Short mmCIF file of C-alpha atoms in Angstrom, two decimals:
data_model
loop_
_atom_site.label_atom_id
_atom_site.label_comp_id
_atom_site.label_asym_id
_atom_site.label_seq_id
_atom_site.Cartn_x
_atom_site.Cartn_y
_atom_site.Cartn_z
CA MET D 1 -1.89 -70.64 42.33
CA ARG D 2 0.50 -71.44 39.52
CA LYS D 3 -0.37 -72.75 36.11
CA SER D 4 1.24 -75.90 34.88
CA VAL D 5 1.85 -77.42 31.52
CA ASN D 6 2.49 -81.10 31.16
CA PRO D 7 5.75 -80.94 29.18
CA LEU D 8 5.51 -82.87 25.97
CA GLY D 9 2.10 -84.20 26.83
CA ARG D 10 3.39 -86.75 29.26
CA ARG D 11 6.14 -87.76 26.83
CA LEU D 12 9.62 -87.70 28.25
CA HIS D 13 11.08 -91.03 29.25
CA ARG D 14 12.56 -92.56 26.11
CA ALA D 15 13.21 -89.33 24.34
CA VAL D 16 15.40 -88.04 27.07
CA ALA D 17 16.62 -91.40 28.24
CA LEU D 18 18.81 -92.12 25.29
CA LEU D 19 21.42 -89.47 25.85
CA VAL D 20 23.87 -89.32 22.98
CA VAL D 21 27.56 -88.99 23.71
CA SER D 22 29.18 -86.04 21.98
CA SER D 23 32.39 -86.05 19.99
CA THR D 24 34.75 -83.46 18.59
CA LEU D 25 33.84 -83.84 14.93
CA PHE D 26 32.91 -80.52 13.31
CA LEU D 27 30.88 -79.93 10.18
CA GLY D 28 32.29 -77.64 7.54
CA GLY D 29 35.59 -77.06 9.29
CA ALA D 30 36.26 -75.42 12.60
CA ALA D 31 33.33 -74.30 14.67
CA PRO D 32 32.59 -70.58 14.64
CA ALA D 33 33.16 -68.53 17.72
CA GLN D 34 30.49 -68.98 20.34
CA ALA D 35 29.63 -65.30 20.16
CA SER D 36 28.38 -65.75 16.61
CA VAL D 37 25.58 -68.08 17.67
CA PRO D 38 22.39 -66.20 18.57
CA THR D 39 20.73 -67.43 21.72
CA ARG D 40 17.10 -67.32 22.71
CA ALA D 41 15.89 -64.39 24.69
CA THR D 42 15.95 -64.96 28.44
CA PRO D 43 12.45 -65.93 29.57
CA VAL D 44 10.65 -63.21 31.47
CA PRO D 45 8.18 -63.59 34.31
CA ALA D 46 4.60 -63.95 33.17
CA LYS D 47 2.42 -60.87 33.12
CA ALA D 48 -1.33 -60.70 32.90
CA SER D 49 -1.21 -61.59 29.24
CA GLY D 50 1.77 -63.91 29.27
CA LEU D 51 1.80 -67.66 29.01
CA LEU D 52 5.52 -68.14 29.47
CA GLY D 53 6.79 -67.04 32.85
CA GLY D 54 8.04 -69.97 34.87
CA LEU D 55 8.08 -72.38 31.95
CA LEU D 56 11.83 -72.32 31.72
CA GLY D 57 12.96 -70.35 34.70
CA PRO D 58 16.63 -69.52 35.11
CA VAL D 59 18.90 -71.84 33.18
CA GLY D 60 20.46 -73.09 36.37
CA GLY D 61 17.12 -74.28 37.69
CA LEU D 62 15.75 -75.58 34.45
CA LEU D 63 15.54 -79.23 35.39
CA GLY D 64 13.81 -78.52 38.63
CA GLY D 65 11.48 -76.02 36.98
CA LEU D 66 10.42 -78.43 34.30
CA LEU D 67 10.34 -81.66 36.20
CA SER D 68 9.65 -80.96 39.86
CA GLY D 69 6.32 -82.54 40.55
CA VAL D 70 6.52 -84.49 37.32
CA VAL D 71 8.52 -87.37 38.72
CA GLY D 72 8.49 -86.24 42.30
CA VAL D 73 10.98 -83.71 43.58
CA VAL D 74 13.88 -83.56 41.15
CA THR D 75 17.05 -82.46 42.85
CA THR D 76 19.83 -82.86 40.34
CA ALA D 77 20.37 -83.54 36.67
CA ALA D 78 22.21 -86.70 37.60
CA ASP D 79 19.22 -88.05 39.53
CA THR D 80 16.93 -87.31 36.64
CA THR D 81 19.21 -88.93 34.10
CA LEU D 82 19.60 -92.08 36.15
CA GLY D 83 15.84 -92.37 36.58
CA LEU D 84 15.16 -91.88 32.90
CA LEU D 85 17.82 -94.30 31.80
CA THR D 86 16.51 -97.14 33.91
CA GLY D 87 15.45 -99.94 31.62
CA ALA D 88 15.60 -97.71 28.56
CA ASP D 89 19.16 -97.68 27.28
CA TRP D 90 18.26 -99.22 23.92
CA GLY D 91 19.06 -97.04 20.95
CA TYR D 92 22.02 -95.50 22.74
CA SER D 93 24.75 -94.46 20.35
CA SER D 94 28.03 -92.64 20.72
CA GLY D 95 28.27 -92.10 16.97
CA GLN D 96 26.93 -89.33 14.80
CA THR D 97 25.63 -88.94 11.28
CA THR D 98 26.32 -85.60 9.60
CA MET D 99 24.00 -84.04 7.07
CA THR D 100 26.69 -84.59 4.44
CA GLN D 101 26.39 -88.30 5.14
CA VAL D 102 22.58 -88.12 5.17
CA ASN D 103 22.46 -86.38 1.80
CA GLN D 104 24.83 -88.90 0.30
CA ALA D 105 22.93 -91.87 1.73
CA VAL D 106 19.55 -90.76 0.30
CA GLY D 107 20.88 -89.48 -3.02
CA ALA D 108 20.27 -85.78 -2.42
CA THR D 109 23.88 -84.70 -3.04
CA GLY D 110 23.73 -85.36 -6.78
CA LEU D 111 20.48 -83.41 -7.07
CA HIS D 112 22.04 -80.46 -5.25
CA ASN D 113 24.96 -80.53 -7.66
CA SER D 114 22.55 -80.39 -10.59
CA GLY D 115 20.76 -77.37 -9.17
CA VAL D 116 17.77 -79.13 -7.57
CA THR D 117 17.57 -77.72 -4.05
CA GLY D 118 13.84 -77.38 -3.41
CA LYS D 119 13.85 -73.76 -4.51
CA GLY D 120 10.36 -72.32 -4.83
CA VAL D 121 8.76 -75.10 -2.79
CA GLY D 122 7.30 -74.31 0.63
CA VAL D 123 7.66 -76.82 3.47
CA ALA D 124 5.45 -76.12 6.48
CA LEU D 125 7.03 -77.18 9.77
CA VAL D 126 4.39 -77.65 12.47
CA ASP D 127 6.63 -77.95 15.50
CA THR D 128 8.09 -76.05 18.47
CA GLY D 129 9.28 -73.03 16.50
CA VAL D 130 12.57 -72.02 14.89
CA VAL D 131 15.39 -69.74 16.05
CA PRO D 132 17.68 -67.74 13.72
CA VAL D 133 20.89 -69.68 14.26
CA PRO D 134 23.49 -69.82 11.46
CA GLY D 135 22.15 -72.11 8.77
CA LEU D 136 18.64 -70.69 9.09
CA THR D 137 19.36 -67.06 8.27
CA SER D 138 19.67 -67.19 4.51
CA GLY D 139 16.21 -65.71 4.00
CA ASN D 140 14.38 -68.98 3.34
CA VAL D 141 12.49 -69.10 6.66
CA VAL D 142 9.08 -67.43 6.98
CA ASN D 143 7.03 -67.25 10.16
CA GLY D 144 3.46 -68.40 10.07
CA PRO D 145 1.30 -67.84 13.16
CA ASP D 146 2.44 -68.76 16.65
CA LEU D 147 -0.33 -71.04 17.93
CA SER D 148 1.60 -72.23 20.97
CA LEU D 149 1.11 -71.50 24.66
CA ASP D 150 4.00 -69.03 24.30
CA ASN D 151 1.86 -66.81 22.09
CA GLY D 152 1.47 -64.06 24.68
CA SER D 153 5.21 -63.74 25.30
CA ALA D 154 7.03 -60.81 23.73
CA THR D 155 10.30 -62.76 23.81
CA GLN D 156 9.22 -66.23 22.75
CA GLY D 157 6.79 -65.65 19.87
CA HIS D 158 7.65 -67.92 16.92
CA LEU D 159 10.96 -68.85 18.56
CA ASP D 160 11.93 -72.35 19.61
CA GLY D 161 12.35 -72.61 23.37
CA PHE D 162 12.43 -76.37 23.31
CA GLY D 163 14.95 -77.09 20.53
CA HIS D 164 13.08 -79.72 18.51
CA GLY D 165 11.78 -77.45 15.74
CA THR D 166 15.16 -75.88 15.06
CA HIS D 167 16.74 -79.33 14.77
CA MET D 168 14.08 -80.36 12.23
CA ALA D 169 14.38 -77.09 10.31
CA GLY D 170 18.09 -77.66 9.84
CA ILE D 171 17.54 -81.14 8.45
CA ILE D 172 14.86 -79.96 6.03
CA ALA D 173 16.20 -76.66 4.74
CA GLY D 174 19.38 -75.66 6.57
CA ASN D 175 21.69 -73.66 4.34
CA ASP D 176 25.04 -72.05 5.09
CA GLY D 177 25.23 -70.81 1.51
CA THR D 178 28.56 -72.50 0.87
CA LYS D 179 29.36 -75.84 -0.71
CA SER D 180 31.31 -77.03 2.31
CA GLY D 181 28.90 -75.62 4.90
CA PHE D 182 25.89 -77.12 6.61
CA THR D 183 23.31 -78.21 4.05
CA GLY D 184 19.85 -79.62 4.67
CA VAL D 185 18.14 -82.00 2.30
CA ALA D 186 16.34 -79.13 0.53
CA PRO D 187 18.53 -76.08 1.20
CA GLY D 188 16.67 -73.92 -1.31
CA ALA D 189 13.17 -74.63 0.00
CA THR D 190 11.05 -72.06 1.83
CA LEU D 191 10.56 -73.22 5.41
CA VAL D 192 7.25 -71.99 6.87
CA ASN D 193 7.50 -71.99 10.66
CA VAL D 194 4.13 -72.74 12.29
CA LYS D 195 4.85 -72.92 16.00
CA THR D 196 2.49 -75.07 18.06
CA GLY D 197 4.72 -76.55 20.78
CA ALA D 198 5.49 -74.31 23.76
CA SER D 199 8.90 -73.78 25.31
CA SER D 200 8.32 -76.91 27.39
CA GLY D 201 7.20 -78.82 24.31
CA ALA D 202 3.61 -78.88 25.61
CA VAL D 203 0.90 -78.95 22.96
CA ASP D 204 -2.70 -80.05 22.65
CA VAL D 205 -3.94 -81.95 19.63
CA SER D 206 -6.44 -79.14 18.95
CA GLN D 207 -3.51 -76.78 18.36
CA VAL D 208 -1.98 -79.17 15.85
CA ILE D 209 -5.28 -79.47 13.99
CA ALA D 210 -5.58 -75.68 13.93
CA ALA D 211 -2.03 -75.43 12.54
CA ILE D 212 -2.72 -77.94 9.78
CA ASP D 213 -5.90 -76.12 8.77
CA TRP D 214 -3.97 -72.82 8.71
CA VAL D 215 -1.37 -74.36 6.41
CA VAL D 216 -4.07 -75.58 4.03
CA GLN D 217 -5.87 -72.24 3.86
CA HIS D 218 -2.67 -70.24 3.39
CA ARG D 219 -0.73 -72.62 1.17
CA ASN D 220 -1.02 -70.31 -1.84
CA ASP D 221 -0.24 -67.04 -0.06
CA PRO D 222 2.32 -64.97 -1.99
CA GLY D 223 5.79 -66.44 -1.68
CA LEU D 224 4.74 -69.56 0.22
CA ASN D 225 3.67 -72.26 -2.26
CA ILE D 226 3.34 -74.81 0.54
CA ARG D 227 3.57 -78.24 -1.07
CA VAL D 228 4.94 -80.24 1.87
CA LEU D 229 3.88 -80.49 5.52
CA ASN D 230 6.30 -81.98 8.05
CA LEU D 231 4.69 -83.40 11.16
CA SER D 232 7.37 -84.86 13.43
CA TYR D 233 4.61 -85.32 15.96
CA GLY D 234 2.19 -88.00 17.02
CA THR D 235 0.00 -89.27 19.83
CA ASP D 236 -0.88 -92.75 21.03
CA GLY D 237 -4.53 -92.24 20.18
CA THR D 238 -5.93 -95.52 18.95
CA GLN D 239 -9.34 -94.75 17.49
CA PRO D 240 -9.66 -95.77 13.82
CA TYR D 241 -8.14 -93.24 11.44
CA ALA D 242 -11.43 -93.26 9.53
CA SER D 243 -13.05 -91.17 12.26
CA ASP D 244 -10.07 -89.47 13.94
CA PRO D 245 -10.07 -85.65 13.64
CA LEU D 246 -6.26 -85.40 13.46
CA ALA D 247 -6.27 -87.92 10.62
CA ALA D 248 -9.04 -85.96 8.90
CA ALA D 249 -6.92 -82.81 9.16
CA VAL D 250 -3.90 -84.37 7.45
CA GLU D 251 -6.13 -85.88 4.77
CA ARG D 252 -7.58 -82.46 4.11
CA ALA D 253 -4.03 -81.18 3.52
CA TRP D 254 -3.30 -84.16 1.26
CA ARG D 255 -6.38 -83.53 -0.89
CA ALA D 256 -5.38 -79.87 -1.14
CA GLY D 257 -2.15 -80.87 -2.89
CA ILE D 258 0.19 -80.96 0.12
CA VAL D 259 2.48 -83.94 0.68
CA VAL D 260 2.10 -84.79 4.37
CA VAL D 261 5.12 -86.50 5.95
CA VAL D 262 4.60 -87.93 9.44
CA ALA D 263 6.93 -89.55 11.96
CA GLY D 264 5.90 -93.15 12.54
CA GLY D 265 6.77 -93.04 16.24
CA ASN D 266 9.44 -94.39 18.54
CA SER D 267 7.72 -97.18 20.42
CA GLY D 268 9.61 -99.96 18.67
CA SER D 269 7.63 -103.14 19.05
CA ASP D 270 6.07 -102.01 22.34
CA GLN D 271 2.99 -100.66 20.65
CA PRO D 272 0.94 -102.54 18.04
CA SER D 273 0.35 -99.50 15.86
CA LEU D 274 2.06 -96.43 14.50
CA ASP D 275 1.42 -93.10 16.15
CA ASN D 276 -1.57 -90.99 15.20
CA PRO D 277 -1.76 -89.61 12.48
CA ALA D 278 0.87 -91.86 10.88
CA THR D 279 -1.83 -94.53 11.11
CA ASP D 280 -3.63 -92.77 8.26
CA PRO D 281 -2.71 -94.66 5.06
CA TYR D 282 -2.82 -91.56 2.86
CA VAL D 283 0.18 -89.83 4.42
CA ILE D 284 3.83 -90.85 4.15
CA ALA D 285 4.66 -92.57 7.45
CA VAL D 286 8.40 -92.64 8.08
CA GLY D 287 10.56 -94.93 10.18
CA ALA D 288 14.17 -94.46 11.20
CA ASP D 289 17.23 -95.97 9.50
CA ASP D 290 20.74 -96.45 10.85
CA THR D 291 23.19 -96.04 7.96
CA ASN D 292 26.00 -97.63 9.97
CA GLY D 293 28.32 -95.03 8.48
CA THR D 294 28.07 -96.15 4.86
CA THR D 295 26.26 -94.95 1.75
CA SER D 296 25.04 -98.45 0.88
CA SER D 297 21.65 -99.59 2.19
CA LEU D 298 22.73 -103.23 2.24
CA ASP D 299 24.21 -102.97 5.72
CA ASP D 300 21.57 -100.60 7.09
CA THR D 301 19.45 -101.55 10.06
CA VAL D 302 16.31 -100.15 11.68
CA PRO D 303 16.98 -98.90 15.23
CA VAL D 304 14.96 -100.72 17.87
CA PHE D 305 13.14 -97.52 18.85
CA SER D 306 11.53 -97.08 15.41
CA SER D 307 7.87 -98.09 15.61
CA GLN D 308 7.04 -101.38 13.95
CA GLY D 309 3.35 -100.82 13.40
CA SER D 310 1.41 -103.82 12.12
CA SER D 311 1.15 -105.90 8.98
CA SER D 312 -1.87 -103.85 7.93
CA ARG D 313 -0.25 -100.45 8.58
CA HIS D 314 3.45 -99.98 9.02
CA VAL D 315 5.85 -97.28 7.88
CA ASP D 316 5.95 -96.60 4.14
CA LEU D 317 9.74 -96.25 4.07
CA VAL D 318 12.64 -95.27 6.29
CA ALA D 319 15.22 -92.48 6.26
CA PRO D 320 18.31 -91.75 8.36
CA GLY D 321 17.24 -91.20 11.95
CA GLN D 322 20.11 -92.36 14.14
CA SER D 323 22.32 -89.72 15.79
CA ILE D 324 21.60 -87.05 13.18
CA VAL D 325 23.71 -83.93 13.57
CA SER D 326 21.66 -80.80 12.89
CA LEU D 327 21.39 -77.24 14.09
CA ARG D 328 21.57 -76.48 17.76
CA ASP D 329 19.26 -74.12 19.65
CA PRO D 330 21.59 -72.77 22.37
CA GLY D 331 19.90 -72.50 25.75
CA SER D 332 16.83 -74.50 24.72
CA VAL D 333 15.36 -77.19 26.95
CA ILE D 334 17.00 -80.14 25.21
CA ASP D 335 20.26 -78.23 24.78
CA THR D 336 20.44 -77.53 28.50
CA GLU D 337 19.18 -80.86 29.75
CA TYR D 338 21.29 -83.03 27.44
CA PRO D 339 24.73 -81.46 27.13
CA LYS D 340 26.25 -84.74 25.93
CA ALA D 341 24.21 -84.39 22.74
CA VAL D 342 25.92 -81.08 21.96
CA VAL D 343 28.48 -81.61 19.20
CA ASP D 344 29.97 -78.12 19.23
CA SER D 345 28.84 -74.49 19.37
CA ARG D 346 26.59 -74.95 16.33
CA TYR D 347 25.44 -78.53 16.28
CA PHE D 348 23.40 -80.97 18.30
CA LYS D 349 22.49 -84.56 17.57
CA GLY D 350 19.38 -86.59 18.10
CA SER D 351 17.77 -89.86 17.06
CA GLY D 352 14.19 -90.64 16.18
CA THR D 353 11.55 -90.84 13.52
CA SER D 354 11.26 -87.06 13.82
CA GLN D 355 14.61 -86.69 12.13
CA ALA D 356 13.74 -89.34 9.55
CA ALA D 357 10.48 -87.57 8.67
CA ALA D 358 12.35 -84.29 8.20
CA VAL D 359 14.71 -86.00 5.73
CA VAL D 360 11.76 -87.27 3.69
CA SER D 361 10.08 -83.83 3.74
CA GLY D 362 13.22 -82.34 2.23
CA ALA D 363 13.29 -85.08 -0.41
CA ALA D 364 9.67 -84.38 -1.34
CA ALA D 365 10.56 -80.70 -1.84
CA LEU D 366 13.35 -81.72 -4.24
CA LEU D 367 10.96 -83.79 -6.35
CA LEU D 368 8.38 -80.99 -6.41
CA GLN D 369 10.92 -78.45 -7.64
CA GLN D 370 11.97 -80.84 -10.36
CA ARG D 371 8.41 -81.80 -11.32
CA PRO D 372 5.96 -79.21 -9.95
CA SER D 373 2.90 -80.96 -11.38
CA LEU D 374 3.32 -84.04 -9.18
CA THR D 375 0.39 -84.83 -6.93
CA PRO D 376 0.89 -86.01 -3.34
CA ASP D 377 -0.10 -89.53 -4.41
CA GLN D 378 2.54 -89.46 -7.16
CA VAL D 379 5.24 -88.17 -4.82
CA LYS D 380 4.45 -90.97 -2.39
CA ALA D 381 4.50 -93.57 -5.14
CA LEU D 382 7.84 -92.34 -6.45
CA LEU D 383 9.49 -92.39 -3.04
CA VAL D 384 8.08 -95.78 -2.07
CA ASP D 385 8.65 -97.51 -5.41
CA THR D 386 12.29 -96.43 -5.68
CA ALA D 387 13.36 -97.06 -2.07
CA SER D 388 16.63 -98.97 -1.74
CA PRO D 389 16.53 -102.55 -0.42
CA MET D 390 17.50 -103.25 3.18
CA PRO D 391 18.02 -107.00 3.56
CA LYS D 392 19.03 -106.71 7.21
CA ALA D 393 15.67 -105.21 8.25
CA SER D 394 12.22 -106.76 8.44
CA ALA D 395 9.56 -105.74 5.97
CA THR D 396 7.37 -104.32 8.73
CA SER D 397 10.12 -102.15 10.21
CA ARG D 398 11.58 -100.85 6.94
CA GLY D 399 8.48 -100.56 4.77
CA ALA D 400 9.63 -100.27 1.16
CA GLY D 401 13.20 -99.61 2.25
CA LEU D 402 15.59 -96.66 2.48
CA LEU D 403 14.67 -93.36 0.84
CA ASN D 404 16.46 -92.89 -2.51
CA VAL D 405 15.47 -89.50 -3.87
CA ALA D 406 17.99 -89.71 -6.72
CA ALA D 407 16.24 -92.80 -8.07
CA ALA D 408 12.85 -91.20 -7.50
CA SER D 409 13.89 -88.15 -9.52
CA LEU D 410 14.59 -90.38 -12.54
CA ALA D 411 11.62 -92.71 -12.30
CA PRO D 412 8.66 -92.34 -14.66
CA ILE D 413 5.32 -91.63 -13.11
CA GLY D 414 1.85 -92.32 -14.39
CA ALA D 415 -1.62 -91.82 -13.04
CA VAL D 416 -1.62 -92.74 -9.35
CA LYS D 417 -4.51 -92.36 -6.96
CA GLN D 418 -4.92 -93.74 -3.45
CA THR D 419 -8.40 -95.05 -2.76
CA TRP D 420 -8.47 -95.66 0.99
CA PRO D 421 -11.69 -94.80 2.83
CA ALA D 422 -11.56 -91.15 3.83
CA SER D 423 -11.60 -90.05 7.45
CA SER D 424 -14.84 -88.38 8.47
CA GLY D 425 -13.21 -86.54 11.38
CA LEU D 426 -16.38 -87.17 13.37
CA GLY D 427 -14.57 -89.10 16.10
CA SER D 428 -13.44 -88.00 19.53
CA LEU D 429 -10.91 -85.23 20.10
CA GLU D 430 -10.06 -86.84 23.43
CA ALA D 431 -9.41 -90.19 21.75
CA ALA D 432 -7.13 -88.40 19.29
CA ARG D 433 -5.06 -87.18 22.25
CA GLY D 434 -4.52 -90.65 23.60
CA ASP D 435 -2.48 -90.14 26.76
CA ASP D 436 -1.20 -86.72 25.68
CA HIS D 437 -2.65 -83.96 27.83
CA ILE D 438 -1.63 -80.52 28.93
CA SER D 439 -2.50 -79.83 32.55
CA ASP D 440 -3.60 -76.96 34.73
CA ASN D 441 -2.82 -77.45 38.40
CA ASN D 442 -2.72 -81.21 37.97
CA VAL D 443 -6.00 -81.26 36.09
CA ASP D 444 -5.75 -82.45 32.50
CA LEU D 445 -7.39 -80.74 29.58
CA THR D 446 -9.61 -83.63 28.56
CA GLY D 447 -12.83 -84.35 26.79
CA GLU D 448 -14.40 -82.77 23.75
CA GLN D 449 -13.01 -79.27 24.18
CA ASP D 450 -10.15 -77.45 22.52
CA VAL D 451 -7.23 -75.66 24.15
CA PHE D 452 -9.43 -72.60 24.72
CA GLY D 453 -12.03 -74.67 26.54
CA SER D 454 -14.48 -74.28 23.67
CA PRO D 455 -16.68 -77.30 22.96
CA TRP D 456 -15.31 -79.32 20.07
CA SER D 457 -17.91 -79.65 17.35
CA ALA D 458 -17.59 -83.15 15.97
CA ALA D 459 -19.87 -82.22 13.09
CA GLY D 460 -19.03 -78.54 12.61
CA TRP D 461 -15.26 -78.69 12.40
CA PRO D 462 -14.97 -81.36 9.65
CA ALA D 463 -17.37 -79.41 7.45
CA ALA D 464 -15.50 -76.15 8.00
CA SER D 465 -12.14 -77.79 7.42
CA SER D 466 -13.28 -79.47 4.22
CA SER D 467 -14.72 -76.23 2.86
CA GLY D 468 -11.56 -74.28 3.70
CA SER D 469 -13.35 -72.03 6.19
CA ALA D 470 -12.01 -73.37 9.50
CA TRP D 471 -9.97 -70.18 9.79
CA SER D 472 -11.50 -66.76 9.31
CA GLY D 473 -8.78 -64.15 9.66
CA GLY D 474 -7.26 -65.00 13.03
CA VAL D 475 -10.31 -66.86 14.32
CA PHE D 476 -10.37 -70.65 14.49
CA HIS D 477 -13.17 -72.72 15.96
CA GLY D 478 -14.85 -69.61 17.36
CA SER D 479 -11.82 -68.22 19.24
CA THR D 480 -9.25 -65.61 18.24
CA TRP D 481 -5.94 -67.41 17.92
CA ALA D 482 -3.85 -65.14 15.69
CA GLY D 483 -3.90 -62.00 13.60
CA GLY D 484 -5.19 -62.11 10.07
CA CYS D 485 -2.64 -60.37 7.86
CA TRP D 486 0.98 -60.42 6.73
CA CYS D 487 2.45 -57.39 8.46
CA GLY D 488 5.52 -56.50 10.40
CA VAL D 489 8.99 -57.90 10.05
CA SER D 490 11.27 -60.11 12.08
CA TRP D 491 14.48 -61.99 11.38
CA THR D 492 12.47 -63.75 8.68
CA PRO D 493 11.36 -62.01 5.49
CA ARG D 494 7.77 -61.86 6.71
CA THR D 495 5.85 -62.61 9.86
CA TRP D 496 2.22 -63.45 10.35
CA SER D 497 0.93 -60.92 12.86
CA ASP D 498 -0.38 -62.54 16.04
CA VAL D 499 -2.60 -61.30 18.79
CA SER D 500 -1.82 -62.37 22.32
CA TRP D 501 -4.00 -64.99 23.96
CA GLN D 502 -5.23 -62.72 26.70
CA GLY D 503 -8.26 -60.81 27.88
CA ALA D 504 -11.46 -62.38 26.67
CA ASP D 505 -9.59 -64.87 24.52
CA TRP D 506 -8.22 -66.75 27.49
CA ALA D 507 -9.88 -65.37 30.61
CA GLY D 508 -13.35 -65.76 29.14
CA THR D 509 -12.97 -69.36 28.08
CA PRO D 510 -11.03 -71.27 30.69
CA TRP D 511 -11.17 -75.06 30.60
CA LEU D 512 -11.08 -75.03 34.36
CA SER D 513 -13.03 -72.88 36.79
CA HIS D 514 -10.49 -70.08 36.74
CA SER D 515 -8.74 -67.91 34.22
CA TRP D 516 -5.59 -68.65 32.23
CA SER D 517 -4.47 -65.03 32.42
CA ALA D 518 -2.81 -63.09 35.23
CA GLU D 519 -0.99 -66.11 36.60
CA ALA D 520 2.56 -67.39 36.30
CA TRP D 521 3.37 -70.66 34.58
CA SER D 522 5.49 -73.59 35.59
CA SER D 523 5.93 -77.07 34.20
CA HIS D 524 5.28 -79.52 36.98
CA SER D 525 2.20 -81.53 36.20
CA TRP D 526 2.43 -85.12 35.07
CA SER D 527 -1.18 -86.03 35.86
CA GLY D 528 -2.01 -89.67 35.59
CA SER D 529 0.12 -92.45 34.19
CA GLY D 530 3.65 -92.85 35.46
CA TRP D 531 6.43 -91.22 33.55
CA VAL D 532 8.36 -94.48 33.29
CA SER D 533 5.64 -96.26 31.36
CA HIS D 534 5.06 -93.43 28.90
CA SER D 535 7.61 -91.64 26.83
CA TRP D 536 7.84 -88.40 24.91
CA SER D 537 9.83 -90.30 22.33
CA SER D 538 7.00 -92.66 21.53
CA HIS D 539 4.60 -89.88 20.77
CA SER D 540 4.26 -86.10 20.76
CA TRP D 541 7.39 -84.63 19.19
CA SER D 542 8.63 -88.08 18.23
CA GLY D 543 12.26 -87.71 19.19
CA SER D 544 13.93 -90.82 20.49
CA SER D 545 17.15 -89.50 21.88
CA TRP D 546 19.14 -86.36 22.40
#
């Protein structure tokens, strides 16, 4: 028997459908030699304790390894691309938007020139991991725990096998250390890498909740000062935010003084609501903006993939999210599957509200360096109240308008407090997943149980989360997920020590009738709804196009 993970929680179609045509434009001059770009370690076969083997397979067989059985037997990349593009070519763009252009469009360049870079502010990135490519090796990246299904792998721990997290990290805090080099929105910020998405992108909502709770409990650890949480993730769960556990988790972070920035989703007008937890009115829900190559917002439009939401809850504002050029993760899933999105040996481009959320997270870090006493409510008010007008976009799609962090940095701020009803978190974990499920041999992880198969306590978890006791050392929700101390070193200054998900941790608590351990992994399960009618771009890691 082989284990299977539903890649991206049944989210693939639009994200991968909108392949972006590459060009020869380089950032910061000529591209460095290929040899200077670190690549991910070659995946190794799974051992008794491993959760990786077979996820990626050899690079040459990557498409078949990830997708065979997902959409039937996949034979060639061309077949896959044609199938995914059918009826979903909206949002396609042959252009590209560099980070220089992004920073100019949102007003970050002037703040950089005045010395405001986000220095001293921690931004937690709950995503698919980060790899040490140029632009992320200046010492401002710190590893939190690896809570992904790759946890037991000696070669994949903390690292980004999928490519999404690295792309977001570059947008938020990329830093070449030179004025003409690659520069994220907050190049001086501390990026805290909390990996939850596996090498296939697969993740369960219980892992995301665990990651958010870890961020809250460790926000004041020495050297972290986590004031911003980037969640370029979402599900199509539709239960009211007032009971949803994922919404309760982000609200807990908000009340703890952390600005939570969430991708609104990439369903366009196909879905009557934003993704979960962007539906929660406390957080900053972000839509995508197309700058159309100018620094003025007057000609900007909202790409059709950016979720519209509803009149009662739509995005709060938008930020550049069309064909954003950021750091490339050589050999990752998206890098290998979508070669036309590769700009050069260092860069890769993608579109979606993921990228837009990352831009806003960087902007929040700039404001918090400038005015450390700002509360999350005040940061949100500043960003929303100073957004630039976008007359070519509807009020629902643009929210307040285009992010203008320069204006926000100059605006006065008074007492601001949001008074929405708080989420109890007493709702259903399964409803929070929506259609997003990881699978084991074509059987979805469903119901009120976490990724370890432990019963989800609708009453116990909210109380523990609110009291700051959801994590105890490396134990969360009754299972050992990670180590409990800062020890060891890696390419980052510090690394949270993990324990592998093996032995009693996995074998003793399967969510099927057999053990997770001692078996190889492959990504072939799609389980349930057709891949054409559901898309990774709409939910999960919220990327619209690569």
